[in-house]
Amino acid sequence: MTATTIGFGDVSPKSTAGRAVAIFWILISTFVTANVLSNISAVFIEDRALRLEEKMLSARMTRQDLREWDANADGAVDELEYLVGMLVRTGRVDADLITDIRAQFRRRDRDKSSRITVADLLNSSASPARTLTRASTSSPAHLGSTTSPARTKGRC
């Protein structure tokens, strides 16, 4: 009997107790073997993912990147726009999640100062909390903007 199969029938359990043990042995050994193979493949997959990430991080920034990441359309990418663009590019963050978080920030920024202050927090306690919702866009172009919602309307 092998770990994963009965084999070619050369050796097989004859008694009821032997068959019961064989059932559990085959199931457990199959799961253990699958787990070991899964762990081995995970090492290779993780290594490949790290190499791809290093390649993306060392890649030159292109004009296309500049156009896509320039959220406020000022012809330049600031630090926040670059950070968001790279997080999305490397797959660390989903573009939709960034959009949702920015929308949540704008809701909490009651005085529209692009900052959340104690006054904003006190004002927000009077209204019910909203949950994040999935946005429909996955492009990072609108994600790093530090401008007010009015300037980015139609882009987020």
PDB file of C-alpha atoms in Angstrom:
ATOM      1  CA  MET A   1       0.000   0.000   0.000  1.00  0.00           C
ATOM      2  CA  THR A   2       1.350   3.437  -0.899  1.00  0.00           C
ATOM      3  CA  ALA A   3       0.599   6.786   0.689  1.00  0.00           C
ATOM      4  CA  THR A   4      -1.844   7.858  -2.003  1.00  0.00           C
ATOM      5  CA  THR A   5      -3.222   4.720  -3.658  1.00  0.00           C
ATOM      6  CA  ILE A   6      -3.880   1.059  -3.009  1.00  0.00           C
ATOM      7  CA  GLY A   7      -1.538   0.248  -5.868  1.00  0.00           C
ATOM      8  CA  PHE A   8      -2.028  -2.466  -8.451  1.00  0.00           C
ATOM      9  CA  GLY A   9      -3.929  -4.746  -6.130  1.00  0.00           C
ATOM     10  CA  ASP A  10      -0.832  -6.657  -5.022  1.00  0.00           C
ATOM     11  CA  VAL A  11      -1.468  -5.729  -1.415  1.00  0.00           C
ATOM     12  CA  SER A  12      -4.959  -4.900  -0.243  1.00  0.00           C
ATOM     13  CA  PRO A  13      -6.630  -5.094   3.129  1.00  0.00           C
ATOM     14  CA  LYS A  14      -8.825  -8.145   3.615  1.00  0.00           C
ATOM     15  CA  SER A  15     -10.423  -7.556   7.016  1.00  0.00           C
ATOM     16  CA  THR A  16     -13.056  -4.962   7.844  1.00  0.00           C
ATOM     17  CA  ALA A  17     -10.728  -3.294  10.331  1.00  0.00           C
ATOM     18  CA  GLY A  18      -7.913  -3.223   7.764  1.00  0.00           C
ATOM     19  CA  ARG A  19     -10.206  -1.626   5.194  1.00  0.00           C
ATOM     20  CA  ALA A  20     -11.377   0.996   7.712  1.00  0.00           C
ATOM     21  CA  VAL A  21      -7.748   1.876   8.511  1.00  0.00           C
ATOM     22  CA  ALA A  22      -6.942   1.961   4.786  1.00  0.00           C
ATOM     23  CA  ILE A  23      -9.765   4.437   4.110  1.00  0.00           C
ATOM     24  CA  PHE A  24      -8.458   6.866   6.706  1.00  0.00           C
ATOM     25  CA  TRP A  25      -4.825   6.225   5.742  1.00  0.00           C
ATOM     26  CA  ILE A  26      -5.483   7.005   2.079  1.00  0.00           C
ATOM     27  CA  LEU A  27      -7.483  10.156   2.860  1.00  0.00           C
ATOM     28  CA  ILE A  28      -5.006  11.534   5.380  1.00  0.00           C
ATOM     29  CA  SER A  29      -1.926  10.672   3.327  1.00  0.00           C
ATOM     30  CA  THR A  30      -3.478  12.230   0.215  1.00  0.00           C
ATOM     31  CA  PHE A  31      -4.133  15.489   2.081  1.00  0.00           C
ATOM     32  CA  VAL A  32      -0.624  15.477   3.583  1.00  0.00           C
ATOM     33  CA  THR A  33       0.938  14.885   0.163  1.00  0.00           C
ATOM     34  CA  ALA A  34      -1.177  17.662  -1.372  1.00  0.00           C
ATOM     35  CA  ASN A  35      -0.171  20.021   1.435  1.00  0.00           C
ATOM     36  CA  VAL A  36       3.533  19.291   0.940  1.00  0.00           C
ATOM     37  CA  LEU A  37       3.254  19.852  -2.818  1.00  0.00           C
ATOM     38  CA  SER A  38       1.311  23.059  -2.205  1.00  0.00           C
ATOM     39  CA  ASN A  39       3.999  24.379   0.141  1.00  0.00           C
ATOM     40  CA  ILE A  40       6.744  23.554  -2.341  1.00  0.00           C
ATOM     41  CA  SER A  41       4.923  25.310  -5.181  1.00  0.00           C
ATOM     42  CA  ALA A  42       4.218  28.320  -2.932  1.00  0.00           C
ATOM     43  CA  VAL A  43       7.970  28.841  -2.501  1.00  0.00           C
ATOM     44  CA  PHE A  44       8.436  29.047  -6.273  1.00  0.00           C
ATOM     45  CA  ILE A  45       5.398  31.280  -6.754  1.00  0.00           C
ATOM     46  CA  GLU A  46       6.519  33.661  -4.002  1.00  0.00           C
ATOM     47  CA  ASP A  47      10.026  33.823  -5.448  1.00  0.00           C
ATOM     48  CA  ARG A  48       8.629  34.662  -8.872  1.00  0.00           C
ATOM     49  CA  ALA A  49       6.356  37.333  -7.400  1.00  0.00           C
ATOM     50  CA  LEU A  50       9.296  38.939  -5.588  1.00  0.00           C
ATOM     51  CA  ARG A  51      11.373  38.985  -8.787  1.00  0.00           C
ATOM     52  CA  LEU A  52       8.485  40.580 -10.695  1.00  0.00           C
ATOM     53  CA  GLU A  53       8.041  43.181  -7.967  1.00  0.00           C
ATOM     54  CA  GLU A  54      11.757  44.018  -7.996  1.00  0.00           C
ATOM     55  CA  LYS A  55      11.593  44.372 -11.768  1.00  0.00           C
ATOM     56  CA  MET A  56       8.621  46.736 -11.523  1.00  0.00           C
ATOM     57  CA  LEU A  57      10.267  48.796  -8.791  1.00  0.00           C
ATOM     58  CA  SER A  58      13.452  49.177 -10.817  1.00  0.00           C
ATOM     59  CA  ALA A  59      11.648  49.954 -14.089  1.00  0.00           C
ATOM     60  CA  ARG A  60      11.952  53.430 -15.489  1.00  0.00           C
ATOM     61  CA  MET A  61       8.988  55.752 -15.210  1.00  0.00           C
ATOM     62  CA  THR A  62       7.517  56.394 -18.644  1.00  0.00           C
ATOM     63  CA  ARG A  63       5.511  59.253 -20.097  1.00  0.00           C
ATOM     64  CA  GLN A  64       2.503  56.933 -20.014  1.00  0.00           C
ATOM     65  CA  ASP A  65       3.023  56.482 -16.252  1.00  0.00           C
ATOM     66  CA  LEU A  66       3.219  60.248 -15.846  1.00  0.00           C
ATOM     67  CA  ARG A  67      -0.056  60.726 -17.724  1.00  0.00           C
ATOM     68  CA  GLU A  68      -1.826  57.948 -15.815  1.00  0.00           C
ATOM     69  CA  TRP A  69      -0.550  58.928 -12.364  1.00  0.00           C
ATOM     70  CA  ASP A  70      -0.969  62.717 -12.734  1.00  0.00           C
ATOM     71  CA  ALA A  71      -4.256  62.843 -10.841  1.00  0.00           C
ATOM     72  CA  ASN A  72      -4.563  66.624 -10.698  1.00  0.00           C
ATOM     73  CA  ALA A  73      -3.499  67.103 -14.351  1.00  0.00           C
ATOM     74  CA  ASP A  74      -0.749  69.585 -13.509  1.00  0.00           C
ATOM     75  CA  GLY A  75       1.799  67.899 -15.785  1.00  0.00           C
ATOM     76  CA  ALA A  76       3.797  66.459 -12.871  1.00  0.00           C
ATOM     77  CA  VAL A  77       3.523  63.533 -10.489  1.00  0.00           C
ATOM     78  CA  ASP A  78       3.840  64.466  -6.835  1.00  0.00           C
ATOM     79  CA  GLU A  79       4.927  62.084  -4.093  1.00  0.00           C
ATOM     80  CA  LEU A  80       1.397  60.931  -3.249  1.00  0.00           C
ATOM     81  CA  GLU A  81       0.534  60.313  -6.911  1.00  0.00           C
ATOM     82  CA  TYR A  82       3.776  58.356  -7.361  1.00  0.00           C
ATOM     83  CA  LEU A  83       3.147  56.323  -4.204  1.00  0.00           C
ATOM     84  CA  VAL A  84      -0.385  55.399  -5.261  1.00  0.00           C
ATOM     85  CA  GLY A  85       0.738  54.583  -8.817  1.00  0.00           C
ATOM     86  CA  MET A  86       3.492  52.267  -7.593  1.00  0.00           C
ATOM     87  CA  LEU A  87       1.256  50.564  -5.027  1.00  0.00           C
ATOM     88  CA  VAL A  88      -1.301  49.824  -7.728  1.00  0.00           C
ATOM     89  CA  ARG A  89       1.371  48.807 -10.277  1.00  0.00           C
ATOM     90  CA  THR A  90       2.987  46.328  -7.888  1.00  0.00           C
ATOM     91  CA  GLY A  91      -0.383  44.899  -6.913  1.00  0.00           C
ATOM     92  CA  ARG A  92      -0.016  45.835  -3.264  1.00  0.00           C
ATOM     93  CA  VAL A  93      -3.229  47.846  -3.366  1.00  0.00           C
ATOM     94  CA  ASP A  94      -6.298  47.600  -5.546  1.00  0.00           C
ATOM     95  CA  ALA A  95      -7.128  50.852  -7.350  1.00  0.00           C
ATOM     96  CA  ASP A  96     -10.776  50.493  -6.336  1.00  0.00           C
ATOM     97  CA  LEU A  97      -9.789  50.374  -2.667  1.00  0.00           C
ATOM     98  CA  ILE A  98      -7.796  53.603  -3.037  1.00  0.00           C
ATOM     99  CA  THR A  99     -10.829  55.257  -4.633  1.00  0.00           C
ATOM    100  CA  ASP A 100     -13.064  54.046  -1.809  1.00  0.00           C
ATOM    101  CA  ILE A 101     -10.667  55.280   0.880  1.00  0.00           C
ATOM    102  CA  ARG A 102     -10.367  58.689  -0.781  1.00  0.00           C
ATOM    103  CA  ALA A 103     -14.166  58.965  -0.960  1.00  0.00           C
ATOM    104  CA  GLN A 104     -14.356  58.092   2.724  1.00  0.00           C
ATOM    105  CA  PHE A 105     -11.739  60.773   3.485  1.00  0.00           C
ATOM    106  CA  ARG A 106     -13.770  63.399   1.601  1.00  0.00           C
ATOM    107  CA  ARG A 107     -16.889  62.437   3.577  1.00  0.00           C
ATOM    108  CA  ARG A 108     -15.001  62.819   6.853  1.00  0.00           C
ATOM    109  CA  ASP A 109     -13.405  66.110   5.788  1.00  0.00           C
ATOM    110  CA  ARG A 110     -16.523  68.096   6.714  1.00  0.00           C
ATOM    111  CA  ASP A 111     -14.991  71.550   6.160  1.00  0.00           C
ATOM    112  CA  LYS A 112     -13.395  70.507   2.819  1.00  0.00           C
ATOM    113  CA  SER A 113      -9.943  71.659   3.945  1.00  0.00           C
ATOM    114  CA  SER A 114      -8.228  68.500   2.628  1.00  0.00           C
ATOM    115  CA  ARG A 115      -7.414  67.693   6.251  1.00  0.00           C
ATOM    116  CA  ILE A 116      -9.366  65.846   8.909  1.00  0.00           C
ATOM    117  CA  THR A 117      -9.433  67.950  12.050  1.00  0.00           C
ATOM    118  CA  VAL A 118     -10.914  67.507  15.510  1.00  0.00           C
ATOM    119  CA  ALA A 119     -13.819  69.659  14.357  1.00  0.00           C
ATOM    120  CA  ASP A 120     -14.424  67.254  11.464  1.00  0.00           C
ATOM    121  CA  LEU A 121     -14.413  64.332  13.885  1.00  0.00           C
ATOM    122  CA  LEU A 122     -16.852  66.071  16.226  1.00  0.00           C
ATOM    123  CA  ASN A 123     -19.135  66.905  13.304  1.00  0.00           C
ATOM    124  CA  SER A 124     -18.962  63.355  11.982  1.00  0.00           C
ATOM    125  CA  SER A 125     -20.160  61.822  15.251  1.00  0.00           C
ATOM    126  CA  ALA A 126     -23.579  63.345  14.628  1.00  0.00           C
ATOM    127  CA  SER A 127     -24.084  61.456  11.361  1.00  0.00           C
ATOM    128  CA  PRO A 128     -24.187  57.698  10.775  1.00  0.00           C
ATOM    129  CA  ALA A 129     -20.998  56.020   9.578  1.00  0.00           C
ATOM    130  CA  ARG A 130     -20.821  54.914   5.951  1.00  0.00           C
ATOM    131  CA  THR A 131     -19.129  51.786   4.733  1.00  0.00           C
ATOM    132  CA  LEU A 132     -16.755  51.536   1.819  1.00  0.00           C
ATOM    133  CA  THR A 133     -18.280  50.619  -1.520  1.00  0.00           C
ATOM    134  CA  ARG A 134     -16.561  49.219  -4.586  1.00  0.00           C
ATOM    135  CA  ALA A 135     -15.709  51.819  -7.207  1.00  0.00           C
ATOM    136  CA  SER A 136     -16.014  50.956 -10.869  1.00  0.00           C
ATOM    137  CA  THR A 137     -12.620  52.193 -12.077  1.00  0.00           C
ATOM    138  CA  SER A 138      -9.291  50.436 -11.742  1.00  0.00           C
ATOM    139  CA  SER A 139      -7.047  53.078 -13.313  1.00  0.00           C
ATOM    140  CA  PRO A 140      -4.633  54.777 -10.905  1.00  0.00           C
ATOM    141  CA  ALA A 141      -4.855  58.111 -12.761  1.00  0.00           C
ATOM    142  CA  HIS A 142      -7.269  59.669 -10.309  1.00  0.00           C
ATOM    143  CA  LEU A 143      -6.034  58.098  -7.121  1.00  0.00           C
ATOM    144  CA  GLY A 144      -3.228  60.309  -5.877  1.00  0.00           C
ATOM    145  CA  SER A 145      -4.803  63.711  -6.247  1.00  0.00           C
ATOM    146  CA  THR A 146      -4.578  66.027  -3.292  1.00  0.00           C
ATOM    147  CA  THR A 147      -7.060  68.451  -4.807  1.00  0.00           C
ATOM    148  CA  SER A 148     -10.555  69.096  -3.618  1.00  0.00           C
ATOM    149  CA  PRO A 149     -13.397  66.851  -4.805  1.00  0.00           C
ATOM    150  CA  ALA A 150     -14.678  69.641  -7.068  1.00  0.00           C
ATOM    151  CA  ARG A 151     -11.448  69.617  -9.115  1.00  0.00           C
ATOM    152  CA  THR A 152     -11.506  65.852  -9.506  1.00  0.00           C
ATOM    153  CA  LYS A 153     -15.197  65.505 -10.269  1.00  0.00           C
ATOM    154  CA  GLY A 154     -15.713  63.002 -13.051  1.00  0.00           C
ATOM    155  CA  ARG A 155     -12.258  61.528 -12.484  1.00  0.00           C
ATOM    156  CA  CYS A 156     -12.936  59.465  -9.352  1.00  0.00           C
TER     157      CYS A 156
END
